[in-house]
């Protein structure tokens, strides 16, 4: 209790707690939407589950077993309880547990998203920095056009065009994902990760450039430079560190893009991730899988945003509540 | 350079609009089978034919019609909702503000396209499902933006002055607040239209958007992908026109913002 | 312009090095390893319940029945060495081959055959196929109605003799023995009263054992004690690849040895001399058709609506333009390779004005007043999509009827079909055995298990019944032809679209791949050698 009081009294601590507390209604909102969506979905899950060979008895039995006869709020509570335990029941179509589908999905989607965000941060900070240092020069122009193109060209345009160039015309990269024990996964990830990274890289380039230009014009940089601190040291230690906050925000929001981008990229490259699993499920009207994937996406999304919000004050204690 | 891009984009969009209106009737209808599949561009089929032997030119034009129709109508609906909710929250009662902020928070917790996919997945794919799903995802961000704008306008001197002179709330909203939002709205609308067109084509690309035989750029890209080994042109046309459209809308949006809000021009 | 510069530079750097050869890059492969894809995950592992061609094709390497096809599509002994037929053609006595081993090592006897058949008939398994294939057996109905647990008409005389009695003399019944529900399973391994669901529950006598079933592939391993001698192939790998592009890429890279080519890849194959020499065109006893459900979509109960639809579809264009002549136009229902096939039977003509008139006479002039309709087809193959989209265009242009498209995953589609929930669909029927009965009485008779359309025409039924019992082959075919004409011309219950020819790519190094008229036979003689130059 004492600890709690101390935390609450410190402005950052209180802010963190409030931020944490706000995720609760958001989670309720999201679980409610996914639950209702699953319940509204046409077709009787028990009939579907009974499959092609099931008669009326089988349907009743499954209905009983799945607990579909119970009132809505009980089932909602159970849905949330099970989801919290990562338990989503069985797929209506394949004899596989939803967990299994979703778990392999998360591994693929997560790997691509992480690689892409790393690539995007590297490229974005580099290009943004270069653009800011040589403002209005050729390098800056190139960086700005790259970011404009990156934001505007849809990934599902880029995917087939790059596949054509690199896989069919040049024949250097694979057309689509597959398990290949001989070559390993990396060569299969080059195109998907590069395409995924493009848009976040473009956004990060933009923000890095803007904030670096801002920082570079500040007095303390001029002072540091005047004091004889070498140019590159000034840039890296002072300017970049001071630009970290907007860059972090961009990285955070980009992760959101990456999650949704996975629908397109995983479908285009046939990667068995969360995105393609949910598209498959929609085509099969496999509602438990749709619910599970949507829920996981949303929770990941919230978690990433939460993490960014919580990390920001650590990086820059100047941030006061509401300023973010 | 900026001016050139802006006006170039305006001209492109104007041409696109003409293309969308008249293109499908110029030579062949979008559903008409004009010859064998995958004819190369010719005097008859200007951009060649697709997998069913239909005229790609006409289908691109019809696709433009679909995209612009969905883009413009969804954004119009979105702006109307956003205006009501945004001004309500920014100008009206604090509780309304809280409710709106928390609700949009919840909406933001869903990545945009995910919510659209969920809605289409439940309702089943069709033009109206796509329209509805995109309208649902379009308004919250605009509502927030307008609310912030209204909040800052409310504190401006000309508003407080008008209030002090005894003007009613409706008068203030219509005379002082809304006119100041026009510039911002038009800039945001362009970018929003681009986003909606992108989302619509994404859904079509995934096979859960506008359904065949109605052409959509996204579904044209998706089906042309399967034959790119032997025929690349049917893939390139929709890729090109979609990318150019999105670029042009963004340039026009940027240009409008620069014009109405000179402060942001420097930012780049 | 300056946007393009970095991108072009990037491309040029890579293209400067010329072709990369990624697709040809697979390392040398082991001998006697054979890989070919399945477009989807197996729908079943149980021969008693399986019904779709792709999965049957997988299971036939594992399970076997009493008889087998020859390469000229005739029956030959397999697990049964020989059999006698009684005078009245009602009793069959099978002599079971001695020394046949299950994968578990136990010897197979007549008891196992009886167990397998009784098990397949068991209502607990709810097999969708046995009502069609086993109904002729004495005692089958009693088992289905849960009055008995075993079929009285199937008796074990001794370990190596099995007696089977039929209710009626049926000419085609021995052909049924080649259908999976008659295959022999290991009673010590398979669950007795429910479906086989896991790899460990698979027990059979075939040339290969199912050793792995992963989400993305299955592995079959040679059974060393196979009764015809061990296969030359050590292992068969079946990756499940839904996307046709990927399947093609996997063939190009050498990961696949055999491939069913999708039509749209034909142009690419013909342009590539390396691939072109692997190209084969193989007829299949299969018909792709449009089906109408008379109850799910009430307007289809009107004969004129169906005829109008049939006459509004431009089949010539489908064959010549979409398929570039690779498939054969189907006039009737009986495909090439099946007795009774008529190349000159053209079915209903393509006649849009007449079609419009018929639709108007049925009460829907210009398609007005018709409730919304959707055409169902499977999503994992490209040909059905091409045809369905063309049908949609034809119906819109020629009749003014708007039809939606519903591509569905194969298992979901099959499920809906078996429940008779498809109002309008484009599907394939592939011969289970090479007899016209399999396409007419079996599919469209009022009492046929496979008749999901609620189609019933007493005249059609009468002709089929008579033909099914007729032992004079010429007379029998004549009766089936009359029935076919009723179904296609008068009732238009099916719109035959095309008879399927598979385009295949098969490594030129592969020899000994056996086929019958029904497709690939178990690969126990396949001799795959990788003499890399």
Tab-separated table of C-alpha atoms in Angstrom, chain A residues 42-277:
chain	number	residue	atom	x	y	z
A	42	UNK	CA	-24.821	-16.685	-39.825
A	43	UNK	CA	-25.014	-20.450	-39.489
A	44	UNK	CA	-25.255	-22.651	-36.434
A	45	UNK	CA	-21.810	-23.645	-35.145
A	46	UNK	CA	-23.148	-26.903	-33.771
A	47	UNK	CA	-24.510	-27.900	-37.159
A	48	UNK	CA	-21.211	-26.970	-38.767
A	49	UNK	CA	-19.194	-28.834	-36.175
A	50	UNK	CA	-21.346	-31.930	-36.578
A	51	UNK	CA	-20.018	-31.905	-40.086
A	52	UNK	CA	-21.169	-33.753	-43.118
A	53	UNK	CA	-22.009	-36.957	-41.325
A	54	UNK	CA	-23.827	-35.572	-38.315
A	55	UNK	CA	-27.514	-36.067	-37.732
A	56	UNK	CA	-29.833	-34.126	-35.443
A	57	UNK	CA	-28.701	-36.104	-32.372
A	58	UNK	CA	-25.087	-35.272	-33.042
A	59	UNK	CA	-25.987	-31.619	-33.411
A	60	UNK	CA	-27.821	-31.604	-30.071
A	61	UNK	CA	-24.928	-33.387	-28.406
A	62	UNK	CA	-22.409	-30.909	-29.748
A	63	UNK	CA	-24.643	-27.983	-28.848
A	64	UNK	CA	-24.769	-29.328	-25.303
A	65	UNK	CA	-21.021	-29.924	-25.247
A	66	UNK	CA	-20.197	-26.515	-26.653
A	67	UNK	CA	-22.558	-24.972	-24.145
A	68	UNK	CA	-24.501	-23.078	-26.786
A	69	UNK	CA	-27.730	-23.436	-24.830
A	70	UNK	CA	-26.615	-21.129	-22.055
A	71	UNK	CA	-27.494	-17.412	-21.819
A	72	UNK	CA	-25.453	-14.826	-23.664
A	73	UNK	CA	-23.706	-13.170	-20.715
A	74	UNK	CA	-22.551	-16.510	-19.331
A	75	UNK	CA	-21.060	-17.399	-22.677
A	76	UNK	CA	-19.432	-13.978	-22.960
A	77	UNK	CA	-17.825	-14.411	-19.548
A	78	UNK	CA	-16.636	-17.815	-20.593
A	79	UNK	CA	-15.320	-16.472	-23.887
A	80	UNK	CA	-13.256	-13.879	-22.040
A	81	UNK	CA	-12.102	-16.401	-19.432
A	82	UNK	CA	-11.026	-18.862	-22.110
A	83	UNK	CA	-9.407	-16.192	-24.217
A	84	UNK	CA	-7.423	-15.074	-21.187
A	85	UNK	CA	-6.188	-18.644	-20.913
A	86	UNK	CA	-5.486	-18.727	-24.608
A	87	UNK	CA	-8.188	-21.279	-25.193
A	88	UNK	CA	-10.291	-20.745	-28.302
A	89	UNK	CA	-11.865	-24.134	-28.844
A	90	UNK	CA	-11.846	-26.074	-32.069
A	91	UNK	CA	-11.978	-24.909	-35.622
A	92	UNK	CA	-15.337	-25.532	-37.288
A	93	UNK	CA	-13.694	-26.752	-40.447
A	94	UNK	CA	-10.440	-28.578	-39.796
A	95	UNK	CA	-10.026	-30.981	-36.886
A	96	UNK	CA	-7.339	-28.722	-35.477
A	97	UNK	CA	-7.518	-26.698	-32.300
A	98	UNK	CA	-7.706	-22.953	-32.878
A	99	UNK	CA	-4.745	-22.514	-30.516
A	100	UNK	CA	-2.562	-24.517	-32.789
A	101	UNK	CA	-3.475	-22.476	-35.874
A	102	UNK	CA	-3.078	-19.237	-33.991
A	103	UNK	CA	0.223	-20.171	-32.353
A	104	UNK	CA	1.987	-21.015	-35.608
A	105	UNK	CA	0.374	-17.875	-36.999
A	106	UNK	CA	1.808	-15.662	-34.284
A	107	UNK	CA	5.297	-17.024	-34.836
A	108	UNK	CA	5.260	-16.185	-38.538
A	109	UNK	CA	3.527	-12.840	-38.184
A	110	UNK	CA	5.680	-11.850	-35.208
A	111	UNK	CA	8.922	-12.747	-36.927
A	112	UNK	CA	8.081	-10.766	-40.027
A	113	UNK	CA	6.794	-7.785	-38.039
A	114	UNK	CA	9.908	-7.658	-35.851
A	115	UNK	CA	12.318	-7.984	-38.756
A	116	UNK	CA	10.385	-5.367	-40.672
A	117	UNK	CA	10.341	-2.890	-37.798
A	118	UNK	CA	14.082	-3.334	-37.287
A	119	UNK	CA	14.736	-2.778	-40.968
A	120	UNK	CA	12.332	0.142	-41.105
A	121	UNK	CA	13.865	1.845	-38.049
A	122	UNK	CA	17.368	1.430	-39.408
A	123	UNK	CA	16.529	2.697	-42.863
A	124	UNK	CA	14.170	5.394	-41.621
A	125	UNK	CA	16.505	6.896	-39.021
A	126	UNK	CA	19.414	6.800	-41.414
A	127	UNK	CA	17.552	8.393	-44.315
A	128	UNK	CA	15.775	10.871	-42.075
A	129	UNK	CA	19.054	11.886	-40.458
A	130	UNK	CA	20.815	12.284	-43.768
A	131	UNK	CA	17.935	14.297	-45.144
A	132	UNK	CA	17.969	16.620	-42.137
A	133	UNK	CA	21.731	17.171	-42.203
A	134	UNK	CA	21.863	17.913	-45.911
A	135	UNK	CA	18.562	19.691	-45.977
A	136	UNK	CA	17.322	20.738	-49.426
A	137	UNK	CA	20.201	18.961	-51.124
A	138	UNK	CA	19.955	15.965	-53.449
A	139	UNK	CA	20.099	13.454	-50.599
A	140	UNK	CA	17.217	15.202	-48.888
A	141	UNK	CA	15.154	15.228	-52.070
A	142	UNK	CA	15.753	11.537	-52.594
A	143	UNK	CA	14.841	10.715	-49.019
A	144	UNK	CA	11.650	12.772	-49.211
A	145	UNK	CA	10.606	11.181	-52.491
A	146	UNK	CA	11.332	7.761	-51.050
A	147	UNK	CA	9.091	8.452	-48.117
A	148	UNK	CA	6.309	9.850	-50.304
A	149	UNK	CA	6.427	6.806	-52.540
A	150	UNK	CA	6.680	4.499	-49.558
A	151	UNK	CA	3.551	5.949	-48.023
A	152	UNK	CA	1.554	5.966	-51.239
A	153	UNK	CA	2.392	2.734	-53.048
A	154	UNK	CA	0.129	-0.009	-51.727
A	155	UNK	CA	1.909	-3.133	-50.553
A	156	UNK	CA	-0.265	-5.359	-52.703
A	157	UNK	CA	0.934	-3.434	-55.758
A	158	UNK	CA	4.516	-3.705	-54.662
A	159	UNK	CA	4.314	-7.399	-53.826
A	160	UNK	CA	3.439	-8.767	-57.291
A	161	UNK	CA	5.657	-6.253	-59.070
A	162	UNK	CA	8.693	-7.145	-56.954
A	163	UNK	CA	7.893	-10.837	-57.251
A	164	UNK	CA	7.867	-10.404	-60.996
A	165	UNK	CA	11.190	-8.576	-61.001
A	166	UNK	CA	13.122	-10.660	-58.492
A	167	UNK	CA	11.520	-14.061	-58.676
A	168	UNK	CA	10.416	-14.414	-62.276
A	169	UNK	CA	12.545	-12.044	-64.315
A	170	UNK	CA	15.805	-12.147	-62.330
A	171	UNK	CA	15.028	-15.500	-60.756
A	172	UNK	CA	16.960	-14.709	-57.584
A	173	UNK	CA	14.260	-14.961	-54.928
A	174	UNK	CA	11.354	-17.315	-54.322
A	175	UNK	CA	7.825	-16.604	-55.520
A	176	UNK	CA	6.183	-17.456	-52.231
A	177	UNK	CA	6.814	-18.813	-48.777
A	178	UNK	CA	7.236	-22.493	-48.132
A	179	UNK	CA	8.917	-24.746	-45.604
A	180	UNK	CA	12.280	-25.431	-47.121
A	181	UNK	CA	14.615	-27.378	-44.867
A	182	UNK	CA	17.383	-27.075	-47.453
A	183	UNK	CA	17.584	-23.329	-47.830
A	184	UNK	CA	16.143	-22.262	-44.507
A	185	UNK	CA	13.538	-19.547	-44.015
A	186	UNK	CA	15.646	-16.429	-44.560
A	187	UNK	CA	15.670	-16.230	-48.323
A	188	UNK	CA	11.892	-16.601	-48.248
A	189	UNK	CA	11.598	-13.672	-45.875
A	190	UNK	CA	13.545	-11.123	-47.905
A	191	UNK	CA	10.713	-9.881	-50.091
A	192	UNK	CA	7.922	-10.025	-47.509
A	193	UNK	CA	10.020	-8.213	-44.901
A	194	UNK	CA	11.250	-5.606	-47.356
A	195	UNK	CA	7.729	-4.856	-48.550
A	196	UNK	CA	6.365	-4.796	-45.032
A	197	UNK	CA	9.128	-2.434	-43.956
A	198	UNK	CA	8.607	0.076	-46.740
A	199	UNK	CA	5.725	2.044	-45.332
A	200	UNK	CA	7.004	2.226	-41.737
A	201	UNK	CA	10.431	3.141	-43.084
A	202	UNK	CA	8.827	5.958	-45.037
A	203	UNK	CA	6.941	7.220	-41.990
A	204	UNK	CA	10.000	7.019	-39.768
A	205	UNK	CA	12.090	8.815	-42.389
A	206	UNK	CA	9.589	11.639	-42.426
A	207	UNK	CA	9.392	12.002	-38.670
A	208	UNK	CA	13.114	11.647	-38.101
A	209	UNK	CA	13.786	14.290	-40.699
A	210	UNK	CA	11.281	16.712	-39.206
A	211	UNK	CA	12.429	16.282	-35.636
A	212	UNK	CA	16.109	16.338	-36.521
A	213	UNK	CA	15.653	19.595	-38.435
A	214	UNK	CA	13.895	20.926	-35.394
A	215	UNK	CA	16.637	19.815	-33.005
A	216	UNK	CA	19.490	20.902	-35.227
A	217	UNK	CA	18.162	24.477	-35.146
A	218	UNK	CA	18.066	24.531	-31.326
A	219	UNK	CA	20.523	26.622	-29.352
A	220	UNK	CA	22.180	23.823	-27.442
A	221	UNK	CA	23.336	22.142	-30.631
A	222	UNK	CA	24.888	25.356	-31.817
A	223	UNK	CA	26.464	25.744	-28.400
A	224	UNK	CA	27.846	22.226	-28.456
A	225	UNK	CA	29.201	22.778	-31.910
A	226	UNK	CA	30.696	26.107	-30.912
A	227	UNK	CA	32.315	24.469	-27.893
A	228	UNK	CA	34.282	22.321	-30.280
A	229	UNK	CA	32.351	19.055	-29.976
A	230	UNK	CA	32.979	17.281	-33.310
A	231	UNK	CA	30.188	17.492	-35.870
A	232	UNK	CA	29.322	13.784	-35.913
A	233	UNK	CA	29.387	13.538	-32.158
A	234	UNK	CA	26.964	16.418	-31.996
A	235	UNK	CA	24.661	14.765	-34.436
A	236	UNK	CA	24.687	11.330	-32.905
A	237	UNK	CA	24.779	12.136	-29.216
A	238	UNK	CA	22.721	15.265	-29.054
A	239	UNK	CA	20.504	15.596	-32.039
A	240	UNK	CA	19.549	11.989	-32.437
A	241	UNK	CA	18.916	11.472	-28.736
A	242	UNK	CA	16.690	14.465	-28.621
A	243	UNK	CA	14.762	13.197	-31.607
A	244	UNK	CA	14.205	9.834	-30.036
A	245	UNK	CA	10.717	10.565	-28.739
A	246	UNK	CA	8.981	11.204	-32.063
A	247	UNK	CA	10.934	8.352	-33.598
A	248	UNK	CA	9.793	5.972	-30.882
A	249	UNK	CA	6.217	7.085	-31.421
A	250	UNK	CA	6.563	6.419	-35.118
A	251	UNK	CA	7.997	2.975	-34.467
A	252	UNK	CA	5.106	2.230	-32.138
A	253	UNK	CA	2.391	3.279	-34.520
A	254	UNK	CA	4.173	1.511	-37.366
A	255	UNK	CA	3.860	-1.791	-35.577
A	256	UNK	CA	0.148	-1.319	-35.984
A	257	UNK	CA	0.593	-0.931	-39.736
A	258	UNK	CA	2.708	-4.032	-39.749
A	259	UNK	CA	0.050	-6.127	-38.091
A	260	UNK	CA	-2.567	-5.092	-40.623
A	261	UNK	CA	-0.060	-5.298	-43.452
A	262	UNK	CA	0.322	-8.946	-42.601
A	263	UNK	CA	-3.108	-9.668	-44.120
A	264	UNK	CA	-1.910	-8.579	-47.521
A	265	UNK	CA	1.665	-9.790	-47.369
A	266	UNK	CA	0.838	-13.173	-45.906
A	267	UNK	CA	-1.859	-13.688	-48.504
A	268	UNK	CA	0.403	-12.566	-51.327
A	269	UNK	CA	3.318	-14.730	-50.192
A	270	UNK	CA	1.224	-17.561	-48.723
A	271	UNK	CA	2.804	-17.314	-45.309
A	272	UNK	CA	0.776	-19.261	-42.729
A	273	UNK	CA	0.631	-16.346	-40.304
A	274	UNK	CA	-2.198	-14.785	-38.318
A	275	UNK	CA	-3.282	-12.558	-41.197
A	276	UNK	CA	-3.681	-15.299	-43.760
A	277	UNK	CA	-5.260	-17.536	-41.107
